[in-house]
DNA sequence: CCTTAAGTAGCACGCCCTTA
DNA sequence: TAAGGGCGTGCTACTTAAGG
């Protein structure tokens, strides 16, 4: 990363990422003009510390004014390196390859307004030091929550949920629907409670009896008769809304191209899917993905069919019946480690098939990709046998 | 933070088959 | 018939995740 030198650079340039690598600094011309103008008015101020304090105070004064975005923009630019190094420190620790550095960087930098609010320029000596630790905390917290939400299925998520968060997630719907959803959710919680003591994250879908109980409870609460299917639809919708509200799609940084005038600031991170072209591309990509998914199914199903019957049985017990290795060992009268090893062997063989198949599509397969294929395979097995 | 359970992986060993 | 490779198994230390 090239070290930025001048004050205008420090307060108007942003890191650019391309395939998870920093490629260059790009200048936001609006911010560049702004800092030049201020420098011309105060040519004696050449210390970056002065300008950080200056923009931080402006930001506080400009509460709710459009100018506040400019001040936040200057500070975001200033904090680019701090943000990068904080995220860089965390990223190797995230076991999953799901989140790239650029994604995490984006999550962290979007927290600048929050950081500016929390850090009082009159009390703290250095915004940069404060921000460095705050960026780390923001990303860690985001990853933790994300992992938690990803691990839960709909029913687990609904059990965990607080009423307040559900209401927040349902904003935008009309009042009567919100009321219906909330009542349905309350009935679900009441009737599904026994399962709460078991594994919370992967709670099984309510059984027919539970659904009937929910229907009865709903009738008791509201006097209206609603079918189990409708209740299920409402509750699934609740879960989906909570999911997407917690983690809106993160889009690319929208950095202005050098020389381009109408650059947006990086704090606009919510994806607005309004372009027809984007939609068409997405549809095309989706078709392609579906096509590849069915090919993948075929490859893996054939591979499993070629396995020894005992191995097939093992996979069934493990993935379908959800037995532990210990339970399988007891049933098959072998040791747990034998089960473990046979499962590993089977996974290895499937992974090999998967890698060969993917190499036919894209011959350049690096170890990272193979690692991520392992995860895909595990996910596939879970789904295939469920 | 500690404990516990579940799962993984390295090393050693023995059996079986092939080869010289 | 001995050597050697491939493979399965046993033991055990280690890692990871969940719960108190």
mmCIF file of C-alpha atoms in Angstrom, chain A residues 8 20 64 84 109 136 183 275 341:
data_model
loop_
_atom_site.group_PDB
_atom_site.id
_atom_site.type_symbol
_atom_site.label_atom_id
_atom_site.label_comp_id
_atom_site.label_asym_id
_atom_site.label_seq_id
_atom_site.Cartn_x
_atom_site.Cartn_y
_atom_site.Cartn_z
ATOM 1 C CA UNK A 8 -5.664 16.646 0.346
ATOM 2 C CA UNK A 20 -9.665 -8.854 -2.681
ATOM 3 C CA UNK A 64 -28.934 16.144 10.247
ATOM 4 C CA UNK A 84 -7.552 -1.855 6.532
ATOM 5 C CA UNK A 109 -15.803 1.455 7.303
ATOM 6 C CA UNK A 136 -11.946 -4.537 15.019
ATOM 7 C CA UNK A 183 -49.776 -12.979 17.177
ATOM 8 C CA UNK A 275 -31.069 -1.434 -12.669
ATOM 9 C CA UNK A 341 -12.228 -42.770 9.234
#
